[in-house]
Short mmCIF file of C-alpha atoms in Angstrom, two decimals:
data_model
loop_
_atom_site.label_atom_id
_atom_site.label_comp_id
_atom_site.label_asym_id
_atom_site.label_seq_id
_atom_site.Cartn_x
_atom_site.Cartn_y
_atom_site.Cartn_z
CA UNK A 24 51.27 66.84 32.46
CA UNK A 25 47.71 67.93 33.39
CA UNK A 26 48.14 70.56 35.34
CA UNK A 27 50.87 73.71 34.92
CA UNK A 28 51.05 75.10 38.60
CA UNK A 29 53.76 74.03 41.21
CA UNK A 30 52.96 70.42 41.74
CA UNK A 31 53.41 69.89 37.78
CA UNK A 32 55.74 71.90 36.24
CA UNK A 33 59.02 70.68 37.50
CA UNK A 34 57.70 66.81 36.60
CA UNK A 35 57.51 68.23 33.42
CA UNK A 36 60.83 69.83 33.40
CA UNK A 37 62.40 66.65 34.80
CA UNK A 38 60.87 64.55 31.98
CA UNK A 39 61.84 67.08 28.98
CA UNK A 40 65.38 67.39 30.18
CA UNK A 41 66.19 63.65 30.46
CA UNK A 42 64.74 63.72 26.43
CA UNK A 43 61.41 62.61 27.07
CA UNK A 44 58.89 64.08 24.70
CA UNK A 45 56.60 66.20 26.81
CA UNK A 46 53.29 68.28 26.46
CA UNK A 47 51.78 70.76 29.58
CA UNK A 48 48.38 70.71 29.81
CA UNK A 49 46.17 73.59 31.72
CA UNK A 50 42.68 75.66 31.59
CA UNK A 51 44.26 78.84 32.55
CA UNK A 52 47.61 80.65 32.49
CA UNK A 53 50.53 78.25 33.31
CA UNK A 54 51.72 79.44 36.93
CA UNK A 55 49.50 77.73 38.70
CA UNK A 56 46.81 78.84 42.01
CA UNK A 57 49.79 80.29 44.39
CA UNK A 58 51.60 82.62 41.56
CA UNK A 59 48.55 84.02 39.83
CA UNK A 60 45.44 83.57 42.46
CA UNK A 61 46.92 82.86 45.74
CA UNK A 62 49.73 82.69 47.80
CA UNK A 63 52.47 85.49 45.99
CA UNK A 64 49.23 87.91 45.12
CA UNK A 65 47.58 87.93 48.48
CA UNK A 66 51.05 88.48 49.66
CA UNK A 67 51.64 91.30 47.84
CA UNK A 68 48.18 92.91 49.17
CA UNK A 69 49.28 92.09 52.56
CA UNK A 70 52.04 93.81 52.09
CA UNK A 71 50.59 97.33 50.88
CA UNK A 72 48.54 96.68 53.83
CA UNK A 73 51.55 96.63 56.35
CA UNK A 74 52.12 99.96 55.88
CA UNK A 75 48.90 100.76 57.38
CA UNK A 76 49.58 98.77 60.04
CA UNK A 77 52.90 99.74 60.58
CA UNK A 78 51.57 103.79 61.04
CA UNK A 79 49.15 102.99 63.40
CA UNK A 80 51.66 101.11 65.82
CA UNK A 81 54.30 103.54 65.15
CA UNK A 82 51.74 106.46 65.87
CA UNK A 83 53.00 109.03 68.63
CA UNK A 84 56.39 107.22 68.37
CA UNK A 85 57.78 110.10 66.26
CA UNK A 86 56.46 108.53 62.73
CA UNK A 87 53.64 111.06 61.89
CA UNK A 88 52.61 110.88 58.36
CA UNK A 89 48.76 108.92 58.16
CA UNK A 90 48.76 106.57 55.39
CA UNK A 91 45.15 105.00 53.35
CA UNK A 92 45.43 102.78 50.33
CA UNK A 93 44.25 103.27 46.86
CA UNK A 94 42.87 99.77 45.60
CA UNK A 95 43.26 100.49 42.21
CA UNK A 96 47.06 101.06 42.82
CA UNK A 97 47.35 98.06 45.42
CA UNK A 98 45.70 95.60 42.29
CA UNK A 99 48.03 97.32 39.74
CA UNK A 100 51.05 96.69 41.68
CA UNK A 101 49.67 93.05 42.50
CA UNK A 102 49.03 92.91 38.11
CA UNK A 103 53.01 93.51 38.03
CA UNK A 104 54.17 89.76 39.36
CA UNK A 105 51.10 88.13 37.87
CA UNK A 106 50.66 89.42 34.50
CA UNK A 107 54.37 88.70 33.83
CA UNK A 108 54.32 85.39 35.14
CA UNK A 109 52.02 83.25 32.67
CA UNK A 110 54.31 84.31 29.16
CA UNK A 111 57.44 83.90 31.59
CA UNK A 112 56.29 80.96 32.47
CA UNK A 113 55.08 79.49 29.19
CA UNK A 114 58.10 80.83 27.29
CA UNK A 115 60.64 78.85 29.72
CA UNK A 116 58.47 76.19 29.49
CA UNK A 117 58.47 76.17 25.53
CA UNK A 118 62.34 76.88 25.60
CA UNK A 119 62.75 73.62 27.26
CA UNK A 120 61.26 71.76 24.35
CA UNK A 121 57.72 71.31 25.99
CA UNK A 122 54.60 71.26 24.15
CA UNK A 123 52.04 73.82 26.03
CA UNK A 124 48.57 73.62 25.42
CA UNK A 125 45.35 74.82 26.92
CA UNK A 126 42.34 73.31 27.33
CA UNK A 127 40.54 70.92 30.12
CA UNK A 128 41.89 67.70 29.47
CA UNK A 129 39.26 64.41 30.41
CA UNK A 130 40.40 60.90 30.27
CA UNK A 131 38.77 58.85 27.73
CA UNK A 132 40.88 55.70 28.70
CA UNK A 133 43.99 54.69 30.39
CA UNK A 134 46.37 56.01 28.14
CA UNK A 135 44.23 58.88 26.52
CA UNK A 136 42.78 61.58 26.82
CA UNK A 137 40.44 64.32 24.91
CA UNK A 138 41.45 67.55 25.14
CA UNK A 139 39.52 70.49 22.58
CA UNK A 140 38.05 67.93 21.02
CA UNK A 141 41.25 65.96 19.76
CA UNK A 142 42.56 62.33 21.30
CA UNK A 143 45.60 62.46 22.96
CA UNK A 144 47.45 59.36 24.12
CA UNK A 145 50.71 59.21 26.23
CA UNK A 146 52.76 56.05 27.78
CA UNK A 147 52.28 58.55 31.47
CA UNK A 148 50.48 61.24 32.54
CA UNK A 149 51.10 63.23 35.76
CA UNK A 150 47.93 65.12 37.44
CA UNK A 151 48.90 68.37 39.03
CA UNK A 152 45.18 70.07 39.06
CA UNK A 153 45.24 71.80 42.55
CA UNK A 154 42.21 72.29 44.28
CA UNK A 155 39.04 74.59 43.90
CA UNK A 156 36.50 76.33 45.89
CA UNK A 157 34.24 73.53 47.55
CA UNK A 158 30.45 73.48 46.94
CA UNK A 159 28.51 74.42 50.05
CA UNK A 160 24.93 73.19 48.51
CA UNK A 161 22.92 76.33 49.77
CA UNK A 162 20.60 78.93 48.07
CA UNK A 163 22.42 81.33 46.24
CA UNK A 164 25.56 80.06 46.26
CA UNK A 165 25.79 81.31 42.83
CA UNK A 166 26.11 84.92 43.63
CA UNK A 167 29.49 83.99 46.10
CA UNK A 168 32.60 85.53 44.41
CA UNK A 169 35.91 83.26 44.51
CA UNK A 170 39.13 84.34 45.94
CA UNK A 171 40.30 84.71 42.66
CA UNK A 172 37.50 87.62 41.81
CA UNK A 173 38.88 89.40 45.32
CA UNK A 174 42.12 89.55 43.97
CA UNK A 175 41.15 91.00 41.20
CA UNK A 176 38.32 93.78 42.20
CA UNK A 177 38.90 97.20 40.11
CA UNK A 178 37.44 98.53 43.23
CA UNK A 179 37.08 98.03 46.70
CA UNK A 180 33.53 97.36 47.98
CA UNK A 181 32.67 99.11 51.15
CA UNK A 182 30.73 96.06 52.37
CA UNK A 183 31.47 92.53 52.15
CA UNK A 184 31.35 89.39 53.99
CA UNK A 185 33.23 86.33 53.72
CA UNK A 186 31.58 83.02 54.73
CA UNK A 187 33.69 80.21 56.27
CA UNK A 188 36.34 81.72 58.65
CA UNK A 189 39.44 80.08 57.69
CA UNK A 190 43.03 81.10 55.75
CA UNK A 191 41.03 82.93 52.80
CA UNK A 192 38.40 84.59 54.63
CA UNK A 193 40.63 85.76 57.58
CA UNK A 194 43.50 86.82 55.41
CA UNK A 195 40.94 89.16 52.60
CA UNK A 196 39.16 90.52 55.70
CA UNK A 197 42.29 91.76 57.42
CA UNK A 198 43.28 93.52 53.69
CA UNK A 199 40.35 95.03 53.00
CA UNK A 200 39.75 96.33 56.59
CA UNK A 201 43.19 97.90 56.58
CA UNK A 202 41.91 98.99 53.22
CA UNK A 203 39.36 101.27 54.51
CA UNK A 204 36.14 99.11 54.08
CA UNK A 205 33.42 100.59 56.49
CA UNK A 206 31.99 96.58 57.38
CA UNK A 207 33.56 93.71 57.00
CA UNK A 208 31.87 90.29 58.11
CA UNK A 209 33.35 86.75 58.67
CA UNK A 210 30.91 83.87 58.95
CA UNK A 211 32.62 81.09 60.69
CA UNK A 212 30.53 77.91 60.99
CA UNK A 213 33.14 76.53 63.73
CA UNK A 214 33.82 77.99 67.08
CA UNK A 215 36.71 79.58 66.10
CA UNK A 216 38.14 80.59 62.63
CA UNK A 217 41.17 79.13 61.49
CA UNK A 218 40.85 76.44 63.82
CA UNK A 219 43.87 74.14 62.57
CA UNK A 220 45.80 76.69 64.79
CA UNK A 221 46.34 77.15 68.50
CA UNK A 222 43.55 77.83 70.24
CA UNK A 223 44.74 80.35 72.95
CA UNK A 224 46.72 81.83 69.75
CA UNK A 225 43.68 82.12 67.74
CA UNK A 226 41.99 83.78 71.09
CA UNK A 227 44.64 86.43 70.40
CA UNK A 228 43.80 86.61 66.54
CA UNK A 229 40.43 87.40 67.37
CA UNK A 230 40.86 89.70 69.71
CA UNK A 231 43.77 91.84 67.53
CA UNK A 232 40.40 90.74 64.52
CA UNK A 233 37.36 92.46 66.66
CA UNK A 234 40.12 95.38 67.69
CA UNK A 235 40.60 96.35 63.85
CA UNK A 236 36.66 96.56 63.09
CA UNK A 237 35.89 92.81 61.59
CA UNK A 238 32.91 91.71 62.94
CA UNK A 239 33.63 87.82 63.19
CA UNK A 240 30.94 85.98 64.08
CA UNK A 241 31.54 82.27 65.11
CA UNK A 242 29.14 79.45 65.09
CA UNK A 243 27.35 81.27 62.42
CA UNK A 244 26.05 78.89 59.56
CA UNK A 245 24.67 80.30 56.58
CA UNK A 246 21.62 79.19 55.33
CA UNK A 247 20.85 81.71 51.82
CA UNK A 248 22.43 84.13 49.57
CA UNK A 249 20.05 86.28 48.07
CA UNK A 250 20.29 89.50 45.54
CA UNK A 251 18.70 92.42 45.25
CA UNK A 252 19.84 95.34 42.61
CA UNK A 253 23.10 95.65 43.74
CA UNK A 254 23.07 94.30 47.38
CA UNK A 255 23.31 90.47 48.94
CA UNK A 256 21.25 89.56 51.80
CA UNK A 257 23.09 86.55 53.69
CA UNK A 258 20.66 84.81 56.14
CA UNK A 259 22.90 82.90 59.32
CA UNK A 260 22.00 80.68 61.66
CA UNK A 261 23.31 80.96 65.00
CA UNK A 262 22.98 79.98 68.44
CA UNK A 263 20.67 82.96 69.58
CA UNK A 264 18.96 82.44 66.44
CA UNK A 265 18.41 83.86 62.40
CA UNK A 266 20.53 86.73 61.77
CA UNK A 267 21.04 88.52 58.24
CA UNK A 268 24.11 90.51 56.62
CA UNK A 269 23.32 93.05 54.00
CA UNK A 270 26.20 93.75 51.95
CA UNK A 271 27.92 95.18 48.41
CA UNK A 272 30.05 91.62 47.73
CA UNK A 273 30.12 87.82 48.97
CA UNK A 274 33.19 86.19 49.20
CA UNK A 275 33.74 81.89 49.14
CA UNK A 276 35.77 81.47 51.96
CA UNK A 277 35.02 77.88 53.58
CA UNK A 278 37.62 76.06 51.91
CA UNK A 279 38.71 74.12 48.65
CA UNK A 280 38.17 70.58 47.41
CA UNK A 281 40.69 68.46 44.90
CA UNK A 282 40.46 69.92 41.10
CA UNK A 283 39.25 66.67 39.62
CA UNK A 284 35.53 66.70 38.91
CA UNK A 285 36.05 66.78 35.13
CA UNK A 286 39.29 64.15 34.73
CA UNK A 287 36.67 61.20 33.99
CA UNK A 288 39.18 59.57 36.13
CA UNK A 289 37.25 56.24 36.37
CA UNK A 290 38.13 55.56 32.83
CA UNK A 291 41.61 55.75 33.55
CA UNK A 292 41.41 53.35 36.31
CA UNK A 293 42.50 56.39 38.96
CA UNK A 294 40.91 55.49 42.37
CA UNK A 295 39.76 59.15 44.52
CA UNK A 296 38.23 59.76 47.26
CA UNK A 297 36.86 62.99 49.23
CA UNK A 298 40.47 63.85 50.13
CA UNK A 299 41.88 63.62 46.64
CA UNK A 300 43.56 61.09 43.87
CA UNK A 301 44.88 57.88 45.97
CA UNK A 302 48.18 57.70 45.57
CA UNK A 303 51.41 56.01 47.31
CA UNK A 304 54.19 57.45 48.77
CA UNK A 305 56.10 57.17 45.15
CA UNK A 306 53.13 59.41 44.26
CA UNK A 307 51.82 56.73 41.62
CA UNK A 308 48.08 56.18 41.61
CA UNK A 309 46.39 52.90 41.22
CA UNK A 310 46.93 53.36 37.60
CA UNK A 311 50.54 52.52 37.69
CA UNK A 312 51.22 54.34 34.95
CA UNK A 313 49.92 57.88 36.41
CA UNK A 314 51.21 59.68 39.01
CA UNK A 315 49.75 62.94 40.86
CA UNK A 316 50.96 65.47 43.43
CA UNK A 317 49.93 68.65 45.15
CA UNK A 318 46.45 69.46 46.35
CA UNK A 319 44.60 66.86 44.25
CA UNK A 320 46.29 64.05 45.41
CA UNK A 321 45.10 62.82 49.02
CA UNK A 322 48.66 62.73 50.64
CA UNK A 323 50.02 65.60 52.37
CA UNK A 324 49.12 69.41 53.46
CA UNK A 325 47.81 71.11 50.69
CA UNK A 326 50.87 73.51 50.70
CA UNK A 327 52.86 75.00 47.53
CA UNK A 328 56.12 73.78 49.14
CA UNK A 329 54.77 70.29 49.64
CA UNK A 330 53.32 70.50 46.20
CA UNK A 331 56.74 70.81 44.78
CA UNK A 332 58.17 68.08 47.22
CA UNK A 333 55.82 65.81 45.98
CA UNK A 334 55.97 66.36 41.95
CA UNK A 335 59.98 65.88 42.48
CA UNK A 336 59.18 62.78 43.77
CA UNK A 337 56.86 62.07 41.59
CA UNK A 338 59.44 62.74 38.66
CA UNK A 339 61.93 60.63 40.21
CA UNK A 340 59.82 57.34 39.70
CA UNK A 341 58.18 58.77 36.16
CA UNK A 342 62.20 58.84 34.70
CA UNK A 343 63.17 55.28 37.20
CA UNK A 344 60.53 53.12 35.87
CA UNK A 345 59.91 51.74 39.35
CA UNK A 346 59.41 53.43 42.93
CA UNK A 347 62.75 54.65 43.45
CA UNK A 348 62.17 56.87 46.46
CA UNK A 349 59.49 57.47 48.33
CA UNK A 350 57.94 60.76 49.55
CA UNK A 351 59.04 61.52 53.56
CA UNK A 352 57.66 64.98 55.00
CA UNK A 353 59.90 67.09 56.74
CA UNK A 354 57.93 69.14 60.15
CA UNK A 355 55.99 71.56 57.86
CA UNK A 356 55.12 74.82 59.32
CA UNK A 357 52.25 76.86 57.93
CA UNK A 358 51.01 80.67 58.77
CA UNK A 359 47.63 82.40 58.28
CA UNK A 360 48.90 85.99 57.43
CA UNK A 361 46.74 87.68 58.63
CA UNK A 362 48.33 91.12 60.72
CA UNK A 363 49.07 89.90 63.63
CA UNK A 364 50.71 86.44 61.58
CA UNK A 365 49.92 83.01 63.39
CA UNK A 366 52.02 80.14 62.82
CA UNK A 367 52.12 76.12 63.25
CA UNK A 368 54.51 73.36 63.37
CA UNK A 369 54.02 70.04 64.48
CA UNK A 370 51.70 69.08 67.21
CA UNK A 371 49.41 70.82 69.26
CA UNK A 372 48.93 70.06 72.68
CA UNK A 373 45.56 68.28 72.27
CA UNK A 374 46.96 65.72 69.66
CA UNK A 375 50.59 65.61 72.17
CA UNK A 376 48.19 64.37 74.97
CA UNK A 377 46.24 62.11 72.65
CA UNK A 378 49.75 60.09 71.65
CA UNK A 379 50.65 60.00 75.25
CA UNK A 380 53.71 62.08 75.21
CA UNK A 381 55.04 63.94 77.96
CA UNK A 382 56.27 67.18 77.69
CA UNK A 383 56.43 71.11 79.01
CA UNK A 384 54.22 73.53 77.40
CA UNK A 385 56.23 77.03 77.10
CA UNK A 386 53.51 79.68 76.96
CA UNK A 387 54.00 83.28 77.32
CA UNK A 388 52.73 87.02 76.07
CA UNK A 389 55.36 88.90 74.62
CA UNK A 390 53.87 92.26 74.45
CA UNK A 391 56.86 93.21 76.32
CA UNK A 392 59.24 91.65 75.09
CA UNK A 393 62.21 94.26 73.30
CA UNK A 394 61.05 92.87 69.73
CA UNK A 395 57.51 93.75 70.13
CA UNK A 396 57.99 96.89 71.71
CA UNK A 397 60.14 98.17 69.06
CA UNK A 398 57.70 97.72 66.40
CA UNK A 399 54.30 98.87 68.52
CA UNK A 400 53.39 95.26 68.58
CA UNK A 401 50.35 94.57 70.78
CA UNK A 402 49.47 90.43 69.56
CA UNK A 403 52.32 88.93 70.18
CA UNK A 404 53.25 85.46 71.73
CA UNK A 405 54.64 81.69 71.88
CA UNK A 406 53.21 78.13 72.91
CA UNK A 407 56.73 75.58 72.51
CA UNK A 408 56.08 71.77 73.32
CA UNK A 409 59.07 70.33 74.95
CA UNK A 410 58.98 66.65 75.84
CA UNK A 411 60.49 65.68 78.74
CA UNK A 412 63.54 63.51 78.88
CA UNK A 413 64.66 63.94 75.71
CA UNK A 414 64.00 67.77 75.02
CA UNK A 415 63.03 67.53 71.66
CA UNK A 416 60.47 70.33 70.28
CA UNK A 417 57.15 68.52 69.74
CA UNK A 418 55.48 71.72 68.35
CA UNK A 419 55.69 75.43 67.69
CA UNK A 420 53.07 77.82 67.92
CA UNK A 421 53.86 81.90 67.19
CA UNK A 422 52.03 85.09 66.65
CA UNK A 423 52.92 88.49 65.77
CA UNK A 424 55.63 90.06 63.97
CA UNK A 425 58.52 87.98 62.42
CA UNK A 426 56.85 84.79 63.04
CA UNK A 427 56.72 83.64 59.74
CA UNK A 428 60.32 83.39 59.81
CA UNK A 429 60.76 81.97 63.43
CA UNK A 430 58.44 79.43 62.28
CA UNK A 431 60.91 78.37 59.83
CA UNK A 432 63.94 78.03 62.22
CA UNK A 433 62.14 75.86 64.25
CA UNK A 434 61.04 73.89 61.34
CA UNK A 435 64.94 73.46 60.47
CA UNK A 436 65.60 73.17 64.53
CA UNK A 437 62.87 69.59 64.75
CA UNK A 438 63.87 68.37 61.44
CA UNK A 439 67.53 68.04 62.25
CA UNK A 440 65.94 66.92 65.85
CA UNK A 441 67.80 69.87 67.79
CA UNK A 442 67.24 69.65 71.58
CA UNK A 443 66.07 72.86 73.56
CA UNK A 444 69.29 72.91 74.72
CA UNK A 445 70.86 72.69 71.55
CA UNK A 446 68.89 75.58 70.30
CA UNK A 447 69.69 77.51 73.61
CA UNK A 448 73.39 77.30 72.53
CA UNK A 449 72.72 78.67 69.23
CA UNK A 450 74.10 82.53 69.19
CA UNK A 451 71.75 84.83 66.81
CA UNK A 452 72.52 87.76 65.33
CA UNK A 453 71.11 90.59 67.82
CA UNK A 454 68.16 91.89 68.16
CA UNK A 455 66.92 90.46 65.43
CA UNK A 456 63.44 87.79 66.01
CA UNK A 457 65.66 85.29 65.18
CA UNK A 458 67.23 86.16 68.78
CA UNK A 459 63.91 85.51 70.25
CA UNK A 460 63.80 81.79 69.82
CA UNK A 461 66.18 80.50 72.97
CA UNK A 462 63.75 82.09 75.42
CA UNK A 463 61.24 80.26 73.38
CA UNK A 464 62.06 76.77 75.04
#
């Protein structure tokens, strides 16, 4: 297994416990990019941050105390899940009779690889490498620190930008803001940031943005990175012409590519593209005997929870010895969390008209809405797709509280292909945002 995040780790389990010999190969901590540098760290940021958040709406509601964070304590808290995890990790993985090594691992052939210097050879291999910070090809771009240096800053800079406008960069900005950074910047090549999203939700997002003090700037592409003594200079093209950003830390936030610049894959007789490994829908590359999942494979969203639908897959055929089942994607919602949260599922309306369909678009504010107004909640609202006939949900769109976990229900609601009707029927517990979702469709 090359690769000891999500995608890889339970192909390894799967393997060990049907008494196949087994060895877990990564360059870092076992754990993998959500427990240790993404997903379940930012989270737990976001969640000091909430606090904040959760004053300021509740102010002159009767909750008085002010509240500010203290970085260090927000990154030692963070240290307490991902510290533990690596050893936890490793130890379980090492209990289970599997061989963990470190190192980056290149293929010298189709059944080998070298790995610190020392030939390895295996009857399979399964390549779990996750993705990395894409290469933008501009002056400087040496001086940009990763996500994974944000979420691990001793201290919190009081200026910093973040170029590319999309989960990273919009997510960081938000903490940091509610941090108490006096000017935060988001360079957004695009017209909008996070622009897999609904756009009249996204209008929202940057209003509720511009409202806490991030100055987003869209259609902004920047051209240099330059240092001097302790600042950065970041020159930006834009419509009305050259602009410049002076600030204390630059933050890679356009996006990340597939982890596999170093495999040597060509020697193993792996075909890739710009999008990933190729692989089937058994997850079995055009080297029969190697598979791959999660964000270096070109299949499905690059998603933790699609990671680990994949490997399981993927482990499936390793133990079969053929292509006994095939990988079939459930509606998959996603969520920038940013504060307010925006969530997806399914289409949006510009890809419903493009297939033709016919269907309602529910669209409504809900600012006033008991749920909102409970909390202080001023970004806050729904776009449901309904076709027409059958009254099947063709997409969800959400922002503001609790929409992460609406998201969810309606995930559960189109996979078991629940009608509006149906979900009309359904009786919630009450008030709750669960509650919220029959007046949804």
């Amino acid at each position: 297994m090359i690769g000891g995040g999500t995608g890889g780790n339970g192909v390894a389990r799967m393997a060990a416990n049907a008494g196949w010999k087994v060895a877990s190969i990564d360059s870092l901590p076992h754990g993998g990019t959500c427990a240790l540098r993404g997903c379940d760290p930012k989270k737990m940021l976001i969640a000091v941050t909430e606090g904040v958040e959760w004053a300021k709406n509740m102010k002159g509601k009767g909750l008085e105390s002010e509240t500010s964070v203290n970085w260090s304590d927000m990154i030692a808290f963070k240290r307490t899940f991902t510290d533990t995890m690596p050893p936890r990790i490793e130890a379980g993985l090492d209990k289970a009779g599997i061989d963990v090594m470190h190192g980056a691992a290149r293929f010298t052939g189709p059944d080998s690889i070298e790995l610190n210097g020392e030939t390895l050879r295996a009857k399979h291999f399964h390549i779990a490498t996750g993705a990395r910070p894409m290469t933008l090809n501009i002056p400087g771009e040496e001086h940009l620190a990763t996500s994974t240096d944000f979420l691990e800053l001793p201290e919190r800079p009081d200026r910093i930008a973040f170029v590319g406008g999309g989960f990273i960069a919009m997510e960081f900005a938000h903490i940091v803001k509610r941090a108490g950074a006096g000017e935060v910047t988001v360079l957004e090549m695009m017209d909008r940031p996070v622009s897999n999203f609904d756009p009249d939700l996204v209008a929202m997002l940057v209003e509720a943005t511009a409202e806490l003090g991030v100055d987003l700037r869209t259609q902004a592409k920047v051209l240099s990175i330059e240092k001097q003594g302790d600042e950065f200079t970041v020159t930006v093209e834009r419509p009305s012409g050259t602009e410049t950003v002076t600030c204390d830390l630059v933050v890679h936030g356009t996006g990340r590519v597939p982890n596999i610049d170093g495999l040597n894959l060509e020697v193993a007789g792996v075909e890739y593209g710009r999008r990933g490994i190729k692989v089937n829908a058994a997850m079995r590359t055009t080297n029969p005997a190697i598979f791959a999942a999660g964000d270096c494979a070109d299949s499905g969203l690059n998603l933790t929870p699609v990671s680990a639908a994949e490997g399981r897959i993927a482990g499936k055929n390793l133990l079969a010895g053929k292509n006994a089942r095939e990988v079939k994607y459930p509606p998959i919602p996603s969520v920038v969390f940013t504060l307010p949260m925006v969530a997806t599922l399914g289409l949006s309306e510009a890809t419903a008209k493009e297939q033709g369909l016919k269907f309602d678009v529910h669209f409504e504010k809900t600012d006033g809405w008991y749920s909102s107004l409970r909390v202080g909640a001023k970004w806050t609202a729904y776009k449901v797709l309904v076709e027409q006939g059958t009254g099947k949900i063709l997409g969800a769109h959400l922002i503001g509280p609790g929409s992460e976990e609406q998201i969810n229900l309606f995930a559960m609601a189109m996979g078991a292909g629940q009608t509006a009707n149906q979900i009309k029927a359904m009786i919630f517990a009450y008030p709750s945002y669960a509650s919220d979702i029959g007046s949804m469709v």
